[in-house]
PDB file of C-alpha atoms in Angstrom:
ATOM      1  CA  MET A 235      -0.155  -0.168  -0.020  1.00 90.00           C
ATOM      2  CA  ARG A 236       0.841   3.467  -0.996  1.00 95.00           C
ATOM      3  CA  VAL A 237       1.403   5.449   1.708  1.00 96.00           C
ATOM      4  CA  LEU A 238       2.578   9.667   3.551  1.00 97.00           C
ATOM      5  CA  PHE A 239       2.617  10.194   6.840  1.00 97.00           C
ATOM      6  CA  ALA A 240       1.996  14.479   6.771  1.00 96.00           C
ATOM      7  CA  ASN A 241       2.922  16.161  10.202  1.00 95.00           C
ATOM      8  CA  ILE A 242       0.473  19.697  10.115  1.00 95.00           C
ATOM      9  CA  GLY A 243      -0.486  21.974  12.623  1.00 94.00           C
ATOM     10  CA  TRP A 244      -3.141  20.930  15.749  1.00 94.00           C
ATOM     11  CA  MET A 245      -7.058  21.594  15.684  1.00 91.00           C
ATOM     12  CA  THR A 246     -10.456  20.157  15.996  1.00 89.00           C
ATOM     13  CA  HIS A 247     -11.644  21.037  13.212  1.00 89.00           C
ATOM     14  CA  TYR A 248      -9.660  21.605  10.411  1.00 93.00           C
ATOM     15  CA  GLN A 249     -12.427  23.696   8.468  1.00 89.00           C
ATOM     16  CA  GLY A 250     -10.890  27.381   8.538  1.00 87.00           C
ATOM     17  CA  ASN A 251      -9.932  29.695  11.751  1.00 82.00           C
ATOM     18  CA  SER A 252     -12.204  30.705  14.736  1.00 76.00           C
ATOM     19  CA  ALA A 253     -11.642  32.419  18.010  1.00 71.00           C
ATOM     20  CA  LYS A 254     -11.755  29.322  19.744  1.00 67.00           C
ATOM     21  CA  ASP A 255     -10.326  26.544  17.041  1.00 80.00           C
ATOM     22  CA  MET A 256      -6.912  28.134  15.883  1.00 84.00           C
ATOM     23  CA  ILE A 257      -4.086  26.198  14.459  1.00 89.00           C
ATOM     24  CA  VAL A 258      -1.315  25.044  16.879  1.00 84.00           C
ATOM     25  CA  GLY A 259       2.446  24.270  15.692  1.00 79.00           C
ATOM     26  CA  GLY A 260       2.475  22.858  12.168  1.00 67.00           C
ATOM     27  CA  GLY A 261       5.303  24.967  10.244  1.00 63.00           C
ATOM     28  CA  SER A 262       6.564  28.969  10.777  1.00 63.00           C
ATOM     29  CA  TYR A 263       3.694  30.547   9.351  1.00 70.00           C
ATOM     30  CA  ARG A 264       1.548  32.598  11.899  1.00 72.00           C
ATOM     31  CA  ASN A 265      -0.972  31.263  13.301  1.00 69.00           C
ATOM     32  CA  GLU A 266      -4.464  32.736  11.132  1.00 73.00           C
ATOM     33  CA  GLU A 267      -2.350  32.155   8.106  1.00 75.00           C
ATOM     34  CA  LYS A 268      -1.189  28.201   7.853  1.00 84.00           C
ATOM     35  CA  HIS A 269      -2.887  26.622   4.481  1.00 89.00           C
ATOM     36  CA  GLU A 270      -3.684  23.210   6.735  1.00 94.00           C
ATOM     37  CA  ALA A 271      -6.215  24.680   8.978  1.00 93.00           C
ATOM     38  CA  TYR A 272      -8.611  23.967   5.867  1.00 94.00           C
ATOM     39  CA  ASN A 273      -7.300  20.384   5.244  1.00 96.00           C
ATOM     40  CA  PHE A 274     -10.968  19.003   5.759  1.00 95.00           C
ATOM     41  CA  GLN A 275     -12.996  21.618   4.764  1.00 93.00           C
ATOM     42  CA  ASN A 276     -15.505  19.904   2.489  1.00 92.00           C
ATOM     43  CA  LEU A 277     -15.555  21.877  -0.706  1.00 93.00           C
ATOM     44  CA  LYS A 278     -18.448  19.984  -3.262  1.00 90.00           C
ATOM     45  CA  GLY A 279     -17.607  16.242  -2.436  1.00 93.00           C
ATOM     46  CA  LYS A 280     -13.686  16.939  -1.436  1.00 94.00           C
ATOM     47  CA  TYR A 281     -10.576  17.741   0.583  1.00 96.00           C
ATOM     48  CA  TYR A 282      -7.988  19.803  -0.189  1.00 96.00           C
ATOM     49  CA  GLY A 283      -4.925  19.110   1.989  1.00 96.00           C
ATOM     50  CA  TYR A 284      -1.603  20.619   2.594  1.00 95.00           C
ATOM     51  CA  VAL A 285       1.547  20.481   4.071  1.00 95.00           C
ATOM     52  CA  GLN A 286       4.699  21.829   4.101  1.00 91.00           C
ATOM     53  CA  PRO A 287       8.003  19.699   2.986  1.00 90.00           C
ATOM     54  CA  VAL A 288      11.154  20.782   4.403  1.00 74.00           C
ATOM     55  CA  ARG A 289      13.645  19.685   1.262  1.00 63.00           C
ATOM     56  CA  PHE A 290      13.013  22.489  -1.798  1.00 63.00           C
ATOM     57  CA  GLY A 291       9.245  22.030  -1.203  1.00 81.00           C
ATOM     58  CA  LYS A 292       8.366  18.726  -2.914  1.00 91.00           C
ATOM     59  CA  ILE A 293       6.951  15.675  -2.298  1.00 95.00           C
ATOM     60  CA  ASN A 294       9.008  12.748  -3.767  1.00 93.00           C
ATOM     61  CA  LEU A 295       6.913  10.835  -5.136  1.00 95.00           C
ATOM     62  CA  LYS A 296       8.950   7.745  -5.558  1.00 94.00           C
ATOM     63  CA  ARG A 297       9.251   7.295  -2.136  1.00 94.00           C
ATOM     64  CA  ILE A 298       6.268   6.512  -2.044  1.00 95.00           C
ATOM     65  CA  ASP A 299       6.050   4.403  -5.061  1.00 95.00           C
ATOM     66  CA  LYS A 300       9.474   3.385  -6.585  1.00 93.00           C
ATOM     67  CA  GLY A 301       7.516   2.948 -10.080  1.00 93.00           C
ATOM     68  CA  CYS A 302       7.106   7.305 -10.059  1.00 91.00           C
ATOM     69  CA  LYS A 303       8.515   8.152 -13.209  1.00 90.00           C
ATOM     70  CA  ALA A 304      11.202  10.891 -12.642  1.00 84.00           C
ATOM     71  CA  ASP A 305       9.189  13.660 -13.943  1.00 88.00           C
ATOM     72  CA  GLN A 306       6.106  11.613 -12.332  1.00 93.00           C
ATOM     73  CA  GLU A 307       3.551  15.189 -11.388  1.00 95.00           C
ATOM     74  CA  SER A 308       1.205  13.352  -9.344  1.00 96.00           C
ATOM     75  CA  LEU A 309       0.042   9.750  -7.226  1.00 97.00           C
ATOM     76  CA  LYS A 310      -3.073   8.240  -7.565  1.00 96.00           C
ATOM     77  CA  ASP A 311      -4.673   5.557  -5.091  1.00 96.00           C
ATOM     78  CA  VAL A 312      -1.893   6.852  -1.835  1.00 97.00           C
ATOM     79  CA  LEU A 313      -2.914   6.451   1.715  1.00 97.00           C
ATOM     80  CA  VAL A 314      -1.827  10.110   3.417  1.00 98.00           C
ATOM     81  CA  VAL A 315      -2.229  10.245   7.569  1.00 98.00           C
ATOM     82  CA  TRP A 316      -2.405  13.102   9.104  1.00 98.00           C
ATOM     83  CA  ILE A 317      -0.389  13.779  12.044  1.00 97.00           C
ATOM     84  CA  ALA A 318       0.111  16.891  14.521  1.00 96.00           C
ATOM     85  CA  ASN A 319       1.695  17.728  17.467  1.00 92.00           C
ATOM     86  CA  ARG A 320      -1.594  17.739  20.624  1.00 89.00           C
ATOM     87  CA  PRO A 321      -1.244  21.224  22.246  1.00 84.00           C
ATOM     88  CA  LYS A 322       1.541  21.044  25.500  1.00 75.00           C
ATOM     89  CA  GLY A 323       4.081  18.725  24.883  1.00 71.00           C
ATOM     90  CA  SER A 324       1.228  15.095  25.096  1.00 78.00           C
ATOM     91  CA  GLY A 325       3.689  13.715  21.724  1.00 88.00           C
ATOM     92  CA  THR A 326       2.602  14.058  17.461  1.00 93.00           C
ATOM     93  CA  TYR A 327      -0.745  11.757  17.036  1.00 95.00           C
ATOM     94  CA  VAL A 328      -2.739  11.050  13.841  1.00 97.00           C
ATOM     95  CA  VAL A 329      -5.432  12.901  13.359  1.00 97.00           C
ATOM     96  CA  GLY A 330      -7.005  11.923  10.531  1.00 97.00           C
ATOM     97  CA  TRP A 331      -6.110  10.273   6.882  1.00 97.00           C
ATOM     98  CA  TYR A 332      -7.321  10.451   3.353  1.00 98.00           C
ATOM     99  CA  ASN A 333      -8.248   7.325   1.995  1.00 95.00           C
ATOM    100  CA  HIS A 334      -7.587   6.751  -1.701  1.00 96.00           C
ATOM    101  CA  ALA A 335      -6.133  10.512  -2.557  1.00 97.00           C
ATOM    102  CA  THR A 336      -4.014  12.152  -5.053  1.00 98.00           C
ATOM    103  CA  VAL A 337      -0.536  13.440  -3.744  1.00 98.00           C
ATOM    104  CA  TYR A 338       0.987  16.013  -6.247  1.00 97.00           C
ATOM    105  CA  ALA A 339       4.890  16.494  -5.970  1.00 95.00           C
ATOM    106  CA  ASP A 340       4.924  20.665  -6.549  1.00 95.00           C
ATOM    107  CA  PHE A 341       2.090  22.504  -4.607  1.00 93.00           C
ATOM    108  CA  GLN A 342      -1.056  23.632  -6.809  1.00 94.00           C
ATOM    109  CA  SER A 343      -2.867  27.059  -7.227  1.00 91.00           C
ATOM    110  CA  SER A 344      -5.725  26.999  -5.752  1.00 88.00           C
ATOM    111  CA  ASP A 345      -8.866  29.756  -6.963  1.00 86.00           C
ATOM    112  CA  ARG A 346     -11.056  29.135  -4.173  1.00 84.00           C
ATOM    113  CA  LYS A 347     -11.988  32.105  -1.758  1.00 87.00           C
ATOM    114  CA  GLU A 348     -13.463  29.417   1.132  1.00 85.00           C
ATOM    115  CA  ARG A 349      -9.555  28.263   1.474  1.00 87.00           C
ATOM    116  CA  LYS A 350      -8.885  32.233   1.130  1.00 86.00           C
ATOM    117  CA  GLU A 351      -7.088  30.440  -2.372  1.00 88.00           C
ATOM    118  CA  TYR A 352      -4.431  28.562  -0.195  1.00 90.00           C
ATOM    119  CA  THR A 353      -2.449  26.257  -2.193  1.00 92.00           C
ATOM    120  CA  TYR A 354      -2.505  22.378  -1.991  1.00 95.00           C
ATOM    121  CA  ASN A 355      -0.560  19.395  -2.436  1.00 96.00           C
ATOM    122  CA  ILE A 356      -3.300  16.872  -1.419  1.00 97.00           C
ATOM    123  CA  VAL A 357      -7.252  16.115  -2.628  1.00 97.00           C
ATOM    124  CA  ALA A 358      -8.872  13.052  -1.659  1.00 97.00           C
ATOM    125  CA  LYS A 359     -13.188  12.792  -1.899  1.00 95.00           C
ATOM    126  CA  SER A 360     -14.246  13.684   1.331  1.00 94.00           C
ATOM    127  CA  SER A 361     -16.232  10.724   1.394  1.00 92.00           C
ATOM    128  CA  ASP A 362     -12.349   9.213   1.596  1.00 94.00           C
ATOM    129  CA  GLY A 363     -11.380  11.372   4.582  1.00 95.00           C
ATOM    130  CA  VAL A 364     -11.833  10.703   8.022  1.00 95.00           C
ATOM    131  CA  LEU A 365     -10.937  13.595  11.044  1.00 95.00           C
ATOM    132  CA  LEU A 366     -11.053  11.998  14.184  1.00 93.00           C
ATOM    133  CA  PRO A 367     -12.500  13.714  17.215  1.00 90.00           C
ATOM    134  CA  VAL A 368     -10.217  15.394  19.518  1.00 90.00           C
ATOM    135  CA  ASP A 369     -10.853  12.615  22.228  1.00 89.00           C
ATOM    136  CA  LYS A 370     -10.035   9.720  19.088  1.00 90.00           C
ATOM    137  CA  ARG A 371      -6.421  11.332  18.921  1.00 93.00           C
ATOM    138  CA  THR A 372      -4.540   8.775  20.363  1.00 91.00           C
ATOM    139  CA  PHE A 373      -2.944   6.982  18.304  1.00 92.00           C
ATOM    140  CA  LEU A 374       0.700   7.962  19.019  1.00 92.00           C
ATOM    141  CA  VAL A 375       3.289   8.318  16.420  1.00 93.00           C
ATOM    142  CA  PRO A 376       6.519   8.029  17.817  1.00 91.00           C
ATOM    143  CA  ARG A 377       9.612  10.524  16.602  1.00 88.00           C
ATOM    144  CA  ALA A 378      13.355   9.297  15.026  1.00 82.00           C
ATOM    145  CA  LYS A 379      14.765  11.109  18.639  1.00 76.00           C
ATOM    146  CA  SER A 380      12.888   8.571  20.875  1.00 72.00           C
ATOM    147  CA  GLN A 381      13.219   5.126  18.202  1.00 76.00           C
ATOM    148  CA  GLY A 382      16.540   5.371  16.404  1.00 74.00           C
ATOM    149  CA  VAL A 383      16.740   6.308  12.328  1.00 78.00           C
ATOM    150  CA  GLY A 384      13.835   6.088  10.345  1.00 86.00           C
ATOM    151  CA  PHE A 385      11.408   7.519  11.856  1.00 90.00           C
ATOM    152  CA  LEU A 386       9.297  10.641  11.744  1.00 90.00           C
ATOM    153  CA  GLY A 387      12.530  13.223  12.149  1.00 87.00           C
ATOM    154  CA  GLN A 388      12.391  17.696  11.706  1.00 85.00           C
ATOM    155  CA  SER A 389      10.695  16.912   8.108  1.00 88.00           C
ATOM    156  CA  ASN A 390       6.544  16.995   7.379  1.00 93.00           C
ATOM    157  CA  VAL A 391       6.468  14.471   5.354  1.00 94.00           C
ATOM    158  CA  TRP A 392       7.421  11.323   6.852  1.00 94.00           C
ATOM    159  CA  TYR A 393       7.438   8.367   3.518  1.00 95.00           C
ATOM    160  CA  ALA A 394       7.824   5.462   6.510  1.00 93.00           C
ATOM    161  CA  ASP A 395      10.255   3.865   4.253  1.00 92.00           C
ATOM    162  CA  ALA A 396      12.679   2.454   5.926  1.00 90.00           C
ATOM    163  CA  ASP A 397      14.054  -1.009   5.462  1.00 88.00           C
ATOM    164  CA  GLU A 398      13.620  -1.106   9.875  1.00 89.00           C
ATOM    165  CA  LYS A 399      11.657  -3.729  11.481  1.00 91.00           C
ATOM    166  CA  LYS A 400      10.331  -1.317  12.838  1.00 92.00           C
ATOM    167  CA  VAL A 401       9.316   1.020  11.462  1.00 92.00           C
ATOM    168  CA  ARG A 402       7.525  -1.863   8.831  1.00 92.00           C
ATOM    169  CA  GLN A 403       6.015  -2.845  12.152  1.00 94.00           C
ATOM    170  CA  PHE A 404       4.342  -0.156  12.808  1.00 94.00           C
ATOM    171  CA  ARG A 405       3.781   1.161   9.624  1.00 94.00           C
ATOM    172  CA  ASP A 406       1.565  -2.045   9.181  1.00 94.00           C
ATOM    173  CA  LYS A 407       0.072  -1.190  12.116  1.00 94.00           C
ATOM    174  CA  VAL A 408      -1.693   2.147  11.509  1.00 95.00           C
ATOM    175  CA  ILE A 409      -2.819   0.386   8.198  1.00 94.00           C
ATOM    176  CA  ASP A 410      -4.757  -2.030  10.404  1.00 93.00           C
ATOM    177  CA  TYR A 411      -5.681   0.102  12.600  1.00 93.00           C
ATOM    178  CA  ILE A 412      -7.161   3.037   9.831  1.00 94.00           C
ATOM    179  CA  GLU A 413      -9.019  -0.270   8.001  1.00 91.00           C
ATOM    180  CA  ASN A 414     -11.033  -1.631  10.849  1.00 87.00           C
ATOM    181  CA  TYR A 415     -11.728   2.005  12.274  1.00 87.00           C
ATOM    182  CA  SER A 416     -15.728   2.252  12.046  1.00 75.00           C
ATOM    183  CA  ALA A 417     -16.859   5.980  13.119  1.00 70.00           C
ATOM    184  CA  ASP A 418     -19.873   5.793  15.312  1.00 62.00           C
ATOM    185  CA  LYS A 419     -23.646   7.254  13.623  1.00 54.00           C
ATOM    186  CA  LYS A 420     -25.257   9.312  16.240  1.00 53.00           C
ATOM    187  CA  TYR A 421     -29.349   9.427  15.363  1.00 49.00           C
ATOM    188  CA  VAL A 422     -29.805  12.608  17.947  1.00 48.00           C
ATOM    189  CA  SER A 423     -33.778  14.017  18.275  1.00 46.00           C
ATOM    190  CA  LYS A 424     -33.938  17.631  18.763  1.00 46.00           C
ATOM    191  CA  HIS A 425     -37.687  16.802  20.790  1.00 42.00           C
ATOM    192  CA  ALA A 426     -37.933  16.534  24.472  1.00 39.00           C
ATOM    193  CA  ILE A 427     -39.608  13.576  26.114  1.00 37.00           C
ATOM    194  CA  GLN A 428     -40.689  12.721  29.667  1.00 40.00           C
ATOM    195  CA  VAL A 429     -37.907  10.582  31.627  1.00 42.00           C
ATOM    196  CA  ASN A 430     -38.835   7.108  33.441  1.00 44.00           C
ATOM    197  CA  ALA A 431     -37.831   8.239  37.307  1.00 47.00           C
ATOM    198  CA  GLU A 432     -37.557   4.788  37.958  1.00 52.00           C
ATOM    199  CA  ALA A 433     -35.759   4.120  35.287  1.00 64.00           C
ATOM    200  CA  ARG A 434     -33.118   6.805  35.991  1.00 77.00           C
ATOM    201  CA  LYS A 435     -30.615   5.225  37.918  1.00 84.00           C
ATOM    202  CA  GLN A 436     -30.417   1.904  35.456  1.00 89.00           C
ATOM    203  CA  VAL A 437     -30.329   4.649  32.382  1.00 90.00           C
ATOM    204  CA  GLU A 438     -27.465   6.439  34.483  1.00 90.00           C
ATOM    205  CA  GLU A 439     -25.722   2.755  35.606  1.00 92.00           C
ATOM    206  CA  ALA A 440     -25.409   2.528  31.887  1.00 94.00           C
ATOM    207  CA  ALA A 441     -23.927   5.428  30.945  1.00 94.00           C
ATOM    208  CA  VAL A 442     -21.335   5.047  33.261  1.00 96.00           C
ATOM    209  CA  ASP A 443     -20.267   1.854  32.138  1.00 96.00           C
ATOM    210  CA  TYR A 444     -20.436   2.379  28.480  1.00 96.00           C
ATOM    211  CA  VAL A 445     -18.180   6.367  28.329  1.00 97.00           C
ATOM    212  CA  ILE A 446     -15.662   3.626  30.567  1.00 97.00           C
ATOM    213  CA  LYS A 447     -15.911   1.055  27.826  1.00 96.00           C
ATOM    214  CA  GLN A 448     -15.377   3.505  25.224  1.00 94.00           C
ATOM    215  CA  TYR A 449     -12.414   5.639  26.392  1.00 96.00           C
ATOM    216  CA  GLU A 450     -10.522   2.420  27.976  1.00 96.00           C
ATOM    217  CA  ALA A 451     -11.131   1.243  23.826  1.00 91.00           C
ATOM    218  CA  GLN A 452      -9.215   4.106  22.884  1.00 90.00           C
ATOM    219  CA  GLY A 453      -6.285   3.618  25.738  1.00 91.00           C
ATOM    220  CA  TYR A 454      -7.126   5.721  28.501  1.00 95.00           C
ATOM    221  CA  LYS A 455      -7.111   4.585  32.846  1.00 96.00           C
ATOM    222  CA  VAL A 456      -9.959   5.499  33.832  1.00 97.00           C
ATOM    223  CA  LYS A 457     -10.800   6.029  37.483  1.00 97.00           C
ATOM    224  CA  SER A 458     -14.521   6.871  39.332  1.00 96.00           C
ATOM    225  CA  ARG A 459     -14.742  10.097  41.101  1.00 95.00           C
ATOM    226  CA  GLU A 460     -18.745   9.540  41.112  1.00 93.00           C
ATOM    227  CA  LYS A 461     -18.513   9.163  45.310  1.00 91.00           C
ATOM    228  CA  GLU A 462     -16.479  12.900  45.428  1.00 94.00           C
ATOM    229  CA  ASN A 463     -19.044  15.194  44.373  1.00 91.00           C
ATOM    230  CA  LEU A 464     -15.962  17.062  42.423  1.00 94.00           C
ATOM    231  CA  GLY A 465     -18.848  17.974  39.959  1.00 93.00           C
ATOM    232  CA  TRP A 466     -17.686  14.906  37.209  1.00 96.00           C
ATOM    233  CA  ASP A 467     -17.510  11.464  36.982  1.00 96.00           C
ATOM    234  CA  LEU A 468     -14.357  10.351  36.114  1.00 97.00           C
ATOM    235  CA  ASP A 469     -10.912  10.774  35.772  1.00 97.00           C
ATOM    236  CA  ALA A 470      -9.459   9.880  31.997  1.00 97.00           C
ATOM    237  CA  TRP A 471      -5.765   9.441  31.288  1.00 94.00           C
ATOM    238  CA  GLN A 472      -3.384   8.222  29.077  1.00 91.00           C
ATOM    239  CA  GLY A 473       0.649   9.948  28.866  1.00 86.00           C
ATOM    240  CA  LYS A 474       0.485  13.927  29.368  1.00 84.00           C
ATOM    241  CA  ILE A 475      -3.757  13.247  28.771  1.00 90.00           C
ATOM    242  CA  LYS A 476      -6.332  14.348  31.105  1.00 93.00           C
ATOM    243  CA  LEU A 477      -9.758  14.682  30.973  1.00 96.00           C
ATOM    244  CA  LYS A 478     -12.548  15.528  33.051  1.00 97.00           C
ATOM    245  CA  LEU A 479     -15.823  13.463  32.167  1.00 97.00           C
ATOM    246  CA  GLU A 480     -19.211  13.694  32.621  1.00 96.00           C
ATOM    247  CA  ALA A 481     -21.947  10.624  32.223  1.00 95.00           C
ATOM    248  CA  LYS A 482     -25.396  11.564  31.459  1.00 93.00           C
ATOM    249  CA  GLY A 483     -27.565   8.778  31.036  1.00 91.00           C
ATOM    250  CA  LEU A 484     -31.083   9.043  28.308  1.00 88.00           C
ATOM    251  CA  ALA A 485     -33.351   5.908  28.053  1.00 84.00           C
ATOM    252  CA  GLN A 486     -33.762   7.565  24.841  1.00 83.00           C
ATOM    253  CA  SER A 487     -32.447   9.374  22.029  1.00 77.00           C
ATOM    254  CA  THR A 488     -33.264  12.842  23.029  1.00 77.00           C
ATOM    255  CA  ILE A 489     -30.465  15.138  24.599  1.00 80.00           C
ATOM    256  CA  SER A 490     -31.747  16.663  27.712  1.00 79.00           C
ATOM    257  CA  VAL A 491     -29.736  16.513  30.929  1.00 80.00           C
ATOM    258  CA  HIS A 492     -30.012  17.790  34.182  1.00 83.00           C
ATOM    259  CA  ILE A 493     -26.603  19.900  35.729  1.00 85.00           C
ATOM    260  CA  THR A 494     -25.848  20.761  38.919  1.00 84.00           C
ATOM    261  CA  GLN A 495     -24.682  24.144  39.476  1.00 85.00           C
ATOM    262  CA  ASN A 496     -21.268  22.215  40.439  1.00 89.00           C
ATOM    263  CA  GLU A 497     -21.040  20.168  37.400  1.00 90.00           C
ATOM    264  CA  HIS A 498     -21.599  23.480  35.484  1.00 89.00           C
ATOM    265  CA  SER A 499     -19.208  25.558  37.246  1.00 91.00           C
ATOM    266  CA  GLU A 500     -16.398  22.945  36.759  1.00 93.00           C
ATOM    267  CA  MET A 501     -17.494  22.190  33.645  1.00 92.00           C
ATOM    268  CA  MET A 502     -16.322  26.418  32.972  1.00 93.00           C
ATOM    269  CA  ALA A 503     -13.939  26.526  34.971  1.00 94.00           C
ATOM    270  CA  ASP A 504     -11.953  23.741  32.185  1.00 94.00           C
ATOM    271  CA  LYS A 505     -13.094  24.013  29.654  1.00 92.00           C
ATOM    272  CA  ASP A 506     -10.625  22.451  27.708  1.00 89.00           C
ATOM    273  CA  ASN A 507     -10.259  18.739  29.745  1.00 93.00           C
ATOM    274  CA  TYR A 508     -13.935  19.091  30.724  1.00 96.00           C
ATOM    275  CA  ARG A 509     -15.793  16.401  28.362  1.00 96.00           C
ATOM    276  CA  LEU A 510     -20.407  16.230  28.885  1.00 94.00           C
ATOM    277  CA  CYS A 511     -20.267  12.563  27.559  1.00 94.00           C
ATOM    278  CA  VAL A 512     -24.234  12.140  26.918  1.00 93.00           C
ATOM    279  CA  VAL A 513     -25.423   8.335  26.235  1.00 94.00           C
ATOM    280  CA  ILE A 514     -29.087   7.856  24.204  1.00 91.00           C
ATOM    281  CA  ASN A 515     -30.603   5.055  24.455  1.00 90.00           C
ATOM    282  CA  ALA A 516     -28.267   3.820  27.111  1.00 91.00           C
ATOM    283  CA  VAL A 517     -30.189   0.565  28.402  1.00 89.00           C
ATOM    284  CA  LYS A 518     -30.780  -1.390  24.640  1.00 87.00           C
ATOM    285  CA  ALA A 519     -28.694   0.332  22.434  1.00 90.00           C
ATOM    286  CA  PRO A 520     -25.962   2.893  23.697  1.00 92.00           C
ATOM    287  CA  GLN A 521     -24.553   6.034  21.448  1.00 92.00           C
ATOM    288  CA  LEU A 522     -21.573   7.915  22.857  1.00 93.00           C
ATOM    289  CA  ILE A 523     -21.936  11.646  22.188  1.00 92.00           C
ATOM    290  CA  VAL A 524     -19.134  13.714  23.570  1.00 93.00           C
ATOM    291  CA  PHE A 525     -19.943  17.776  23.759  1.00 92.00           C
ATOM    292  CA  LEU A 526     -16.538  19.396  23.957  1.00 90.00           C
ATOM    293  CA  TRP A 527     -16.276  23.756  24.403  1.00 88.00           C
ATOM    294  CA  ASP A 528     -16.986  25.715  21.239  1.00 81.00           C
ATOM    295  CA  GLU A 529     -15.244  28.998  22.174  1.00 76.00           C
ATOM    296  CA  SER A 530     -16.630  29.990  18.236  1.00 71.00           C
ATOM    297  CA  GLN A 531     -20.436  29.720  19.133  1.00 76.00           C
ATOM    298  CA  LYS A 532     -19.742  30.150  22.623  1.00 82.00           C
ATOM    299  CA  ALA A 533     -20.993  26.611  23.111  1.00 85.00           C
ATOM    300  CA  TRP A 534     -20.491  23.088  24.204  1.00 88.00           C
ATOM    301  CA  VAL A 535     -20.125  21.405  20.977  1.00 87.00           C
ATOM    302  CA  SER A 536     -20.490  17.777  19.648  1.00 87.00           C
ATOM    303  CA  GLU A 537     -17.545  16.429  18.633  1.00 84.00           C
ATOM    304  CA  ASP A 538     -18.516  14.274  15.789  1.00 79.00           C
ATOM    305  CA  ASP A 539     -20.952  16.969  14.445  1.00 75.00           C
ATOM    306  CA  THR A 540     -20.424  21.289  15.145  1.00 70.00           C
ATOM    307  CA  SER A 541     -24.105  21.156  14.495  1.00 72.00           C
ATOM    308  CA  ILE A 542     -25.076  19.521  17.304  1.00 81.00           C
ATOM    309  CA  ALA A 543     -25.210  22.300  20.366  1.00 82.00           C
ATOM    310  CA  LEU A 544     -26.475  22.446  23.693  1.00 83.00           C
ATOM    311  CA  THR A 545     -28.522  24.909  24.784  1.00 79.00           C
ATOM    312  CA  ILE A 546     -27.800  25.693  28.339  1.00 77.00           C
ATOM    313  CA  ASP A 547     -30.902  27.052  29.887  1.00 71.00           C
ATOM    314  CA  MET A 548     -30.061  28.355  34.414  1.00 62.00           C
ATOM    315  CA  LYS A 549     -33.331  28.576  35.564  1.00 56.00           C
ATOM    316  CA  PRO A 550     -35.002  27.201  37.178  1.00 53.00           C
ATOM    317  CA  SER A 551     -31.483  24.429  37.364  1.00 59.00           C
ATOM    318  CA  TYR A 552     -29.100  24.312  34.746  1.00 65.00           C
ATOM    319  CA  ILE A 553     -31.301  21.689  31.755  1.00 67.00           C
ATOM    320  CA  ALA A 554     -28.534  21.467  28.532  1.00 70.00           C
ATOM    321  CA  SER A 555     -30.658  20.494  25.473  1.00 71.00           C
ATOM    322  CA  VAL A 556     -30.818  20.244  22.018  1.00 72.00           C
ATOM    323  CA  GLU A 557     -33.124  22.564  19.903  1.00 63.00           C
TER     324      GLU A 557
END
């Protein structure tokens, strides 16, 4: 399989910079001017990706496929794995990928005003692209500094073509992960319903168990803090990533949950690390929807779908719902 690793800056959605979702790292350009901020902006069914090679500004197609001709300008059917350094020195992680992408040796000009007419060097159908939600970006990419020759170094483009056993094993591990990745489909109703009070305990317990299961499946260690009345239910951590998870269970697919004053205070005090984890259909067919703080919307939005945002009514008590 043809594979290319592309190291870019870190952001949540890659659909252009906003007040909160401002790209961080990824090169010498000012954050506001980094082209890869638009790498997952859907433009008529296509993603236009940007990565800045260090040497000569070219991608070496022959290192992706040795059968390339010397003057070949592009290469089709490449798996491009987008990677980025997590803020605050937590390491380099896989953030998403393009399957069946076309990779260009040189930058291509663009007149698309939606992406500020920025150049690009990788294109794929949006249906062949996957951007991982922030909390699912747990696939750590080794660096040459710790793993030795053949691994990702200072260049933003890594071909993973070294004839080293550890490099081959890592490459195969990434391909296997991508081939077996399945994105959860969320079905959310936007109309209020009555909650069966007698089943509340069963629903809440099922929700907590499901949240633990989902985060552990992503490689997190999870510890219950439910009895401590801290304003969140679970601590989740992996390496330097530390999160506060509040689990809310619902019997059906409508999102309307009660938030205590203590929980709301913690949500707003530690927005970057707090996650409101809502499990719909918690008992029979659980689906997890994780809400992150989005500064541009001044709201808690789904990490999978930014159109799903919570409206929090603080009177007479805190009720978070999707309108």
